[in-house]
PDB file of C-alpha atoms in Angstrom:
ATOM      1  CA  MET S   1     -17.766  63.116  11.259  1.00 80.00           C
ATOM      2  CA  ILE S   2     -19.581  65.145  13.905  1.00 85.00           C
ATOM      3  CA  ILE S   3     -22.529  63.220  15.347  1.00 85.00           C
ATOM      4  CA  LEU S   4     -24.409  65.785  17.422  1.00 84.00           C
ATOM      5  CA  ASP S   5     -24.657  69.012  15.436  1.00 84.00           C
ATOM      6  CA  GLN S   6     -26.988  70.877  13.131  1.00 84.00           C
ATOM      7  CA  LYS S   7     -24.630  70.099  10.242  1.00 86.00           C
ATOM      8  CA  GLY S   8     -23.596  66.698  11.643  1.00 87.00           C
ATOM      9  CA  PHE S   9     -25.176  63.287  11.478  1.00 91.00           C
ATOM     10  CA  SER S  10     -28.133  64.141  13.738  1.00 90.00           C
ATOM     11  CA  GLY S  11     -28.894  67.204  11.539  1.00 91.00           C
ATOM     12  CA  VAL S  12     -29.111  64.933   8.486  1.00 93.00           C
ATOM     13  CA  VAL S  13     -31.319  62.474  10.347  1.00 93.00           C
ATOM     14  CA  LYS S  14     -33.558  65.378  11.484  1.00 94.00           C
ATOM     15  CA  TYR S  15     -33.898  66.471   7.868  1.00 94.00           C
ATOM     16  CA  ILE S  16     -34.830  62.919   6.745  1.00 96.00           C
ATOM     17  CA  LEU S  17     -37.353  62.678   9.571  1.00 95.00           C
ATOM     18  CA  ASP S  18     -38.892  66.019   8.491  1.00 96.00           C
ATOM     19  CA  LEU S  19     -39.451  64.538   5.040  1.00 97.00           C
ATOM     20  CA  ILE S  20     -40.843  61.323   6.537  1.00 96.00           C
ATOM     21  CA  PHE S  21     -43.183  63.341   8.733  1.00 96.00           C
ATOM     22  CA  ILE S  22     -44.537  65.411   5.862  1.00 96.00           C
ATOM     23  CA  GLY S  23     -44.833  62.306   3.671  1.00 96.00           C
ATOM     24  CA  GLY S  24     -46.493  60.437   6.527  1.00 95.00           C
ATOM     25  CA  ILE S  25     -49.138  63.160   6.899  1.00 95.00           C
ATOM     26  CA  GLY S  26     -49.762  63.013   3.161  1.00 95.00           C
ATOM     27  CA  ILE S  27     -50.216  59.228   3.193  1.00 93.00           C
ATOM     28  CA  PHE S  28     -52.308  59.441   6.340  1.00 94.00           C
ATOM     29  CA  LEU S  29     -54.740  61.959   4.802  1.00 94.00           C
ATOM     30  CA  SER S  30     -54.967  60.067   1.482  1.00 93.00           C
ATOM     31  CA  LEU S  31     -55.273  56.692   3.194  1.00 91.00           C
ATOM     32  CA  PRO S  32     -58.789  55.702   1.906  1.00 90.00           C
ATOM     33  CA  ILE S  33     -57.722  56.251  -1.696  1.00 90.00           C
ATOM     34  CA  ALA S  34     -54.164  55.021  -1.275  1.00 88.00           C
ATOM     35  CA  LEU S  35     -55.313  51.813   0.416  1.00 86.00           C
ATOM     36  CA  LYS S  36     -57.872  51.067  -2.309  1.00 85.00           C
ATOM     37  CA  TRP S  37     -55.227  51.611  -4.959  1.00 85.00           C
ATOM     38  CA  TYR S  38     -52.709  49.487  -3.071  1.00 83.00           C
ATOM     39  CA  MET S  39     -55.161  46.652  -2.471  1.00 80.00           C
ATOM     40  CA  GLY S  40     -56.108  46.613  -6.140  1.00 79.00           C
ATOM     41  CA  LEU S  41     -52.467  46.602  -7.131  1.00 77.00           C
ATOM     42  CA  MET S  42     -50.950  44.108  -4.763  1.00 69.00           C
ATOM     43  CA  TYR S  43     -53.529  42.200  -2.804  1.00 58.00           C
ATOM     44  CA  THR S  44     -55.586  40.663  -5.602  1.00 58.00           C
ATOM     45  CA  ARG S  45     -56.241  37.512  -3.569  1.00 59.00           C
ATOM     46  CA  THR S  46     -56.238  39.037  -0.094  1.00 61.00           C
ATOM     47  CA  SER S  47     -58.493  37.913   2.714  1.00 64.00           C
ATOM     48  CA  GLU S  48     -58.048  41.216   4.550  1.00 71.00           C
ATOM     49  CA  ASN S  49     -61.108  43.394   4.973  1.00 81.00           C
ATOM     50  CA  TYR S  50     -60.807  46.946   3.512  1.00 84.00           C
ATOM     51  CA  ASN S  51     -62.646  48.671   6.363  1.00 87.00           C
ATOM     52  CA  PHE S  52     -60.754  46.797   9.037  1.00 87.00           C
ATOM     53  CA  LEU S  53     -57.409  47.618   7.404  1.00 87.00           C
ATOM     54  CA  LEU S  54     -58.404  51.269   6.946  1.00 90.00           C
ATOM     55  CA  GLY S  55     -59.315  51.673  10.635  1.00 91.00           C
ATOM     56  CA  PHE S  56     -56.221  49.778  11.680  1.00 91.00           C
ATOM     57  CA  LEU S  57     -53.915  51.940   9.559  1.00 92.00           C
ATOM     58  CA  PHE S  58     -55.605  55.163  10.737  1.00 93.00           C
ATOM     59  CA  ILE S  59     -55.070  54.274  14.397  1.00 94.00           C
ATOM     60  CA  THR S  60     -51.506  53.009  14.009  1.00 94.00           C
ATOM     61  CA  GLY S  61     -50.794  55.926  11.621  1.00 95.00           C
ATOM     62  CA  ILE S  62     -51.606  58.482  14.299  1.00 95.00           C
ATOM     63  CA  PHE S  63     -49.285  56.787  16.767  1.00 96.00           C
ATOM     64  CA  ALA S  64     -46.547  56.426  14.138  1.00 96.00           C
ATOM     65  CA  LEU S  65     -46.760  60.142  13.295  1.00 96.00           C
ATOM     66  CA  LEU S  66     -46.641  60.974  17.021  1.00 96.00           C
ATOM     67  CA  ILE S  67     -43.482  58.862  17.366  1.00 96.00           C
ATOM     68  CA  VAL S  68     -41.808  60.557  14.354  1.00 96.00           C
ATOM     69  CA  ASN S  69     -42.757  63.989  15.728  1.00 96.00           C
ATOM     70  CA  GLU S  70     -41.330  63.110  19.161  1.00 96.00           C
ATOM     71  CA  ILE S  71     -38.045  61.878  17.590  1.00 95.00           C
ATOM     72  CA  ARG S  72     -37.893  65.133  15.613  1.00 95.00           C
ATOM     73  CA  LYS S  73     -38.270  67.149  18.828  1.00 94.00           C
ATOM     74  CA  LEU S  74     -35.620  64.945  20.449  1.00 93.00           C
ATOM     75  CA  LEU S  75     -33.194  65.529  17.600  1.00 93.00           C
ATOM     76  CA  LYS S  76     -33.903  69.263  17.682  1.00 92.00           C
ATOM     77  CA  ASN S  77     -32.812  69.355  21.320  1.00 91.00           C
ATOM     78  CA  LEU S  78     -29.772  67.195  20.525  1.00 90.00           C
ATOM     79  CA  ASN S  79     -28.783  69.570  17.715  1.00 88.00           C
ATOM     80  CA  ARG S  80     -28.756  72.414  20.246  1.00 87.00           C
ATOM     81  CA  ASN S  81     -26.136  70.429  22.177  1.00 83.00           C
ATOM     82  CA  ASN S  82     -28.505  70.267  25.127  1.00 81.00           C
ATOM     83  CA  PRO S  83     -29.529  66.608  25.389  1.00 87.00           C
ATOM     84  CA  PHE S  84     -30.054  66.198  29.130  1.00 91.00           C
ATOM     85  CA  ILE S  85     -33.323  68.025  29.813  1.00 92.00           C
ATOM     86  CA  MET S  86     -36.593  66.785  31.287  1.00 93.00           C
ATOM     87  CA  GLU S  87     -38.412  67.466  27.982  1.00 94.00           C
ATOM     88  CA  ASN S  88     -36.463  64.621  26.361  1.00 94.00           C
ATOM     89  CA  VAL S  89     -37.407  62.271  29.190  1.00 96.00           C
ATOM     90  CA  THR S  90     -41.131  62.911  28.719  1.00 96.00           C
ATOM     91  CA  GLY S  91     -40.629  62.681  24.947  1.00 96.00           C
ATOM     92  CA  LEU S  92     -39.078  59.235  25.239  1.00 96.00           C
ATOM     93  CA  ASN S  93     -41.856  58.127  27.598  1.00 96.00           C
ATOM     94  CA  ARG S  94     -44.434  59.300  25.019  1.00 96.00           C
ATOM     95  CA  ILE S  95     -42.592  57.326  22.348  1.00 97.00           C
ATOM     96  CA  ALA S  96     -42.710  54.239  24.580  1.00 97.00           C
ATOM     97  CA  ILE S  97     -46.480  54.595  25.146  1.00 96.00           C
ATOM     98  CA  SER S  98     -47.121  55.055  21.399  1.00 96.00           C
ATOM     99  CA  CYS S  99     -44.973  52.012  20.536  1.00 96.00           C
ATOM    100  CA  LEU S 100     -46.813  49.842  23.066  1.00 96.00           C
ATOM    101  CA  LEU S 101     -50.215  51.062  21.805  1.00 96.00           C
ATOM    102  CA  ILE S 102     -49.153  50.190  18.229  1.00 96.00           C
ATOM    103  CA  THR S 103     -48.139  46.755  19.512  1.00 96.00           C
ATOM    104  CA  VAL S 104     -51.620  46.292  20.985  1.00 95.00           C
ATOM    105  CA  CYS S 105     -53.151  47.218  17.588  1.00 94.00           C
ATOM    106  CA  TYR S 106     -50.851  44.685  15.854  1.00 94.00           C
ATOM    107  CA  VAL S 107     -51.751  41.935  18.354  1.00 94.00           C
ATOM    108  CA  ILE S 108     -55.416  42.574  17.601  1.00 93.00           C
ATOM    109  CA  LYS S 109     -54.571  42.330  13.861  1.00 91.00           C
ATOM    110  CA  ILE S 110     -52.698  39.042  14.488  1.00 91.00           C
ATOM    111  CA  ILE S 111     -55.877  37.628  16.047  1.00 90.00           C
ATOM    112  CA  PHE S 112     -58.030  38.503  13.023  1.00 87.00           C
ATOM    113  CA  TYR S 113     -55.588  38.457  10.072  1.00 84.00           C
ATOM    114  CA  ASN S 114     -52.398  36.684  10.961  1.00 83.00           C
ATOM    115  CA  SER S 115     -49.277  37.003   8.850  1.00 86.00           C
ATOM    116  CA  PHE S 116     -45.601  36.428   9.524  1.00 89.00           C
ATOM    117  CA  LEU S 117     -44.714  40.061   8.742  1.00 90.00           C
ATOM    118  CA  THR S 118     -47.295  41.371  11.199  1.00 91.00           C
ATOM    119  CA  ILE S 119     -45.690  39.338  13.960  1.00 93.00           C
ATOM    120  CA  ILE S 120     -42.242  40.746  13.098  1.00 95.00           C
ATOM    121  CA  VAL S 121     -43.571  44.352  13.149  1.00 93.00           C
ATOM    122  CA  ALA S 122     -45.293  43.729  16.492  1.00 94.00           C
ATOM    123  CA  MET S 123     -42.032  42.369  17.901  1.00 95.00           C
ATOM    124  CA  VAL S 124     -40.088  45.385  16.644  1.00 96.00           C
ATOM    125  CA  PHE S 125     -42.528  47.823  18.217  1.00 96.00           C
ATOM    126  CA  ILE S 126     -42.679  45.988  21.560  1.00 96.00           C
ATOM    127  CA  ILE S 127     -38.880  45.972  21.799  1.00 97.00           C
ATOM    128  CA  THR S 128     -38.692  49.646  20.768  1.00 96.00           C
ATOM    129  CA  GLY S 129     -41.315  50.471  23.398  1.00 96.00           C
ATOM    130  CA  PHE S 130     -39.442  48.700  26.192  1.00 97.00           C
ATOM    131  CA  PHE S 131     -36.151  50.151  25.087  1.00 97.00           C
ATOM    132  CA  SER S 132     -37.616  53.682  25.112  1.00 96.00           C
ATOM    133  CA  ILE S 133     -38.801  53.223  28.721  1.00 97.00           C
ATOM    134  CA  ILE S 134     -35.263  52.220  29.708  1.00 97.00           C
ATOM    135  CA  LEU S 135     -33.684  55.017  27.693  1.00 96.00           C
ATOM    136  CA  ALA S 136     -36.047  57.542  29.321  1.00 96.00           C
ATOM    137  CA  GLU S 137     -34.888  56.403  32.762  1.00 96.00           C
ATOM    138  CA  VAL S 138     -31.209  56.655  31.659  1.00 96.00           C
ATOM    139  CA  PHE S 139     -31.941  60.236  30.440  1.00 95.00           C
ATOM    140  CA  ARG S 140     -33.713  61.062  33.730  1.00 96.00           C
ATOM    141  CA  GLN S 141     -30.673  59.930  35.725  1.00 96.00           C
ATOM    142  CA  ALA S 142     -28.405  61.943  33.402  1.00 95.00           C
ATOM    143  CA  VAL S 143     -30.569  65.027  33.985  1.00 94.00           C
ATOM    144  CA  VAL S 144     -30.093  64.637  37.766  1.00 94.00           C
ATOM    145  CA  VAL S 145     -26.329  64.194  37.383  1.00 94.00           C
ATOM    146  CA  LYS S 146     -26.083  67.203  35.058  1.00 92.00           C
ATOM    147  CA  GLU S 147     -28.079  69.373  37.489  1.00 90.00           C
ATOM    148  CA  GLU S 148     -25.739  68.332  40.297  1.00 90.00           C
ATOM    149  CA  ASN S 149     -22.723  69.086  38.099  1.00 90.00           C
ATOM    150  CA  ASP S 150     -24.097  72.473  37.052  1.00 89.00           C
ATOM    151  CA  LEU S 151     -24.612  73.485  40.666  1.00 90.00           C
ATOM    152  CA  THR S 152     -21.131  72.429  41.697  1.00 92.00           C
ATOM    153  CA  ILE S 153     -19.065  75.600  41.674  1.00 86.00           C
TER     154      ILE S 153
ATOM    155  CA  MET P   1     -29.384  73.236  53.284  1.00 65.00           C
ATOM    156  CA  SER P   2     -27.763  73.539  56.668  1.00 86.00           C
ATOM    157  CA  ILE P   3     -24.464  74.739  55.239  1.00 90.00           C
ATOM    158  CA  ILE P   4     -24.567  78.512  54.811  1.00 90.00           C
ATOM    159  CA  VAL P   5     -22.273  80.413  52.478  1.00 91.00           C
ATOM    160  CA  ASN P   6     -21.285  83.715  54.043  1.00 90.00           C
ATOM    161  CA  LEU P   7     -19.375  84.936  51.032  1.00 89.00           C
ATOM    162  CA  ASP P   8     -21.134  88.301  50.863  1.00 88.00           C
ATOM    163  CA  VAL P   9     -20.187  89.064  54.493  1.00 90.00           C
ATOM    164  CA  MET P  10     -16.554  88.330  53.766  1.00 89.00           C
ATOM    165  CA  MET P  11     -16.698  90.295  50.499  1.00 90.00           C
ATOM    166  CA  ALA P  12     -18.083  93.305  52.382  1.00 90.00           C
ATOM    167  CA  LYS P  13     -15.308  93.004  54.966  1.00 90.00           C
ATOM    168  CA  ARG P  14     -12.665  92.960  52.268  1.00 89.00           C
ATOM    169  CA  LYS P  15     -14.554  95.679  50.327  1.00 90.00           C
ATOM    170  CA  ILE P  16     -14.521  93.727  47.033  1.00 89.00           C
ATOM    171  CA  SER P  17     -17.315  93.694  44.477  1.00 89.00           C
ATOM    172  CA  SER P  18     -18.664  90.441  43.017  1.00 88.00           C
ATOM    173  CA  SER P  19     -17.489  91.256  39.504  1.00 90.00           C
ATOM    174  CA  GLU P  20     -14.027  92.024  40.853  1.00 89.00           C
ATOM    175  CA  LEU P  21     -13.934  88.758  42.822  1.00 90.00           C
ATOM    176  CA  ALA P  22     -15.284  86.799  39.829  1.00 91.00           C
ATOM    177  CA  SER P  23     -12.501  88.037  37.600  1.00 91.00           C
ATOM    178  CA  LYS P  24      -9.903  87.486  40.363  1.00 88.00           C
ATOM    179  CA  ILE P  25     -10.848  83.818  40.930  1.00 89.00           C
ATOM    180  CA  ASP P  26     -11.657  83.146  37.258  1.00 88.00           C
ATOM    181  CA  LEU P  27     -15.321  82.288  37.863  1.00 89.00           C
ATOM    182  CA  THR P  28     -18.322  83.455  35.892  1.00 91.00           C
ATOM    183  CA  GLN P  29     -20.623  86.050  37.519  1.00 91.00           C
ATOM    184  CA  ALA P  30     -23.523  83.583  37.205  1.00 91.00           C
ATOM    185  CA  ASN P  31     -21.694  80.861  39.126  1.00 91.00           C
ATOM    186  CA  LEU P  32     -20.565  83.298  41.774  1.00 91.00           C
ATOM    187  CA  SER P  33     -24.128  84.464  42.343  1.00 91.00           C
ATOM    188  CA  ILE P  34     -25.284  80.802  42.603  1.00 91.00           C
ATOM    189  CA  LEU P  35     -22.677  80.374  45.330  1.00 91.00           C
ATOM    190  CA  LYS P  36     -23.629  83.662  47.089  1.00 89.00           C
ATOM    191  CA  ASN P  37     -27.361  82.895  47.055  1.00 89.00           C
ATOM    192  CA  ASN P  38     -26.859  79.476  48.650  1.00 88.00           C
ATOM    193  CA  LYS P  39     -28.196  77.697  45.521  1.00 88.00           C
ATOM    194  CA  ALA P  40     -25.028  75.677  45.030  1.00 90.00           C
ATOM    195  CA  LYS P  41     -25.136  71.950  45.776  1.00 90.00           C
ATOM    196  CA  ALA P  42     -21.363  71.544  46.163  1.00 92.00           C
ATOM    197  CA  ILE P  43     -18.134  73.498  46.034  1.00 92.00           C
ATOM    198  CA  ARG P  44     -14.841  72.199  44.654  1.00 93.00           C
ATOM    199  CA  PHE P  45     -11.787  72.362  46.891  1.00 94.00           C
ATOM    200  CA  SER P  46      -9.991  74.218  44.090  1.00 93.00           C
ATOM    201  CA  THR P  47     -12.676  76.926  44.011  1.00 92.00           C
ATOM    202  CA  LEU P  48     -12.636  77.208  47.805  1.00 92.00           C
ATOM    203  CA  GLU P  49      -8.845  77.501  47.650  1.00 93.00           C
ATOM    204  CA  THR P  50      -8.911  80.362  45.147  1.00 93.00           C
ATOM    205  CA  ILE P  51     -11.633  82.196  47.062  1.00 92.00           C
ATOM    206  CA  CYS P  52      -9.690  81.878  50.342  1.00 92.00           C
ATOM    207  CA  LYS P  53      -6.545  83.068  48.546  1.00 91.00           C
ATOM    208  CA  ALA P  54      -8.331  86.069  46.973  1.00 90.00           C
ATOM    209  CA  LEU P  55     -10.051  87.097  50.230  1.00 90.00           C
ATOM    210  CA  CYS P  56      -7.154  86.175  52.548  1.00 90.00           C
ATOM    211  CA  CYS P  57      -9.377  84.117  54.809  1.00 91.00           C
ATOM    212  CA  GLN P  58     -10.095  80.575  56.013  1.00 92.00           C
ATOM    213  CA  PRO P  59     -12.871  78.296  54.669  1.00 92.00           C
ATOM    214  CA  GLY P  60     -14.583  78.667  58.045  1.00 92.00           C
ATOM    215  CA  ASP P  61     -14.942  82.405  57.397  1.00 90.00           C
ATOM    216  CA  ILE P  62     -16.984  81.686  54.272  1.00 91.00           C
ATOM    217  CA  LEU P  63     -18.873  78.542  55.244  1.00 92.00           C
ATOM    218  CA  ALA P  64     -20.970  77.998  58.347  1.00 91.00           C
ATOM    219  CA  TYR P  65     -23.078  75.132  59.631  1.00 91.00           C
ATOM    220  CA  GLU P  66     -26.553  75.820  60.976  1.00 87.00           C
ATOM    221  CA  GLU P  67     -28.976  73.183  62.126  1.00 83.00           C
ATOM    222  CA  ASP P  68     -32.200  73.030  60.120  1.00 74.00           C
ATOM    223  CA  ASP P  69     -35.335  74.162  61.944  1.00 68.00           C
ATOM    224  CA  HIS P  70     -37.356  71.185  60.875  1.00 60.00           C
ATOM    225  CA  LEU P  71     -34.630  68.886  62.161  1.00 55.00           C
ATOM    226  CA  LEU P  72     -34.726  70.612  65.573  1.00 54.00           C
ATOM    227  CA  ASN P  73     -38.488  70.277  65.783  1.00 54.00           C
ATOM    228  CA  LYS P  74     -38.404  66.483  65.346  1.00 47.00           C
TER     229      LYS P  74
END
């Protein structure tokens, strides 16, 4: 199976991410209603405050949508068989910043409303953030090597 | 860069056009113009070999070393 191609694996992932992005925008816009419905359905004995949760989900939702959008852009460049460009480096750095900001939000949530799952999500985002910083540096070095290679006649 | 590529001088001496040379040494026109305009960062020995063969010259006829001005001023 071809990994990096419009019709390969990355093309399929890009398509799934497009759907997630559109769905994410839908959920983000309908958050006040969706959250009320969800809290009534699942959290009958919850201690979590509706307004706090709404604000928290709005802030983390924006960052999550930004991350999905950046990954979509990244995959679009990968599908063009042109992965080593500076645009991808800045994209990965933006993903890292968004991940770390989401982690900050989750740490604040842990202080007020602690739960085991919240800690796991915070851990996942902090590791993704750190990994994105490292991956961005790897891409930056690859861009330099590719430039050197392109200018070797 | 203090290494100067004098390919155009040699090409003029041999009366050969860049498209002709590019097809002779199996190089794209774009890459040849990078080389001619001193934008190249490195040149492979194999490329140098084919250029020398095509133009009947020595590497010294194509490449020259010139000291940078800002290095002289220091």
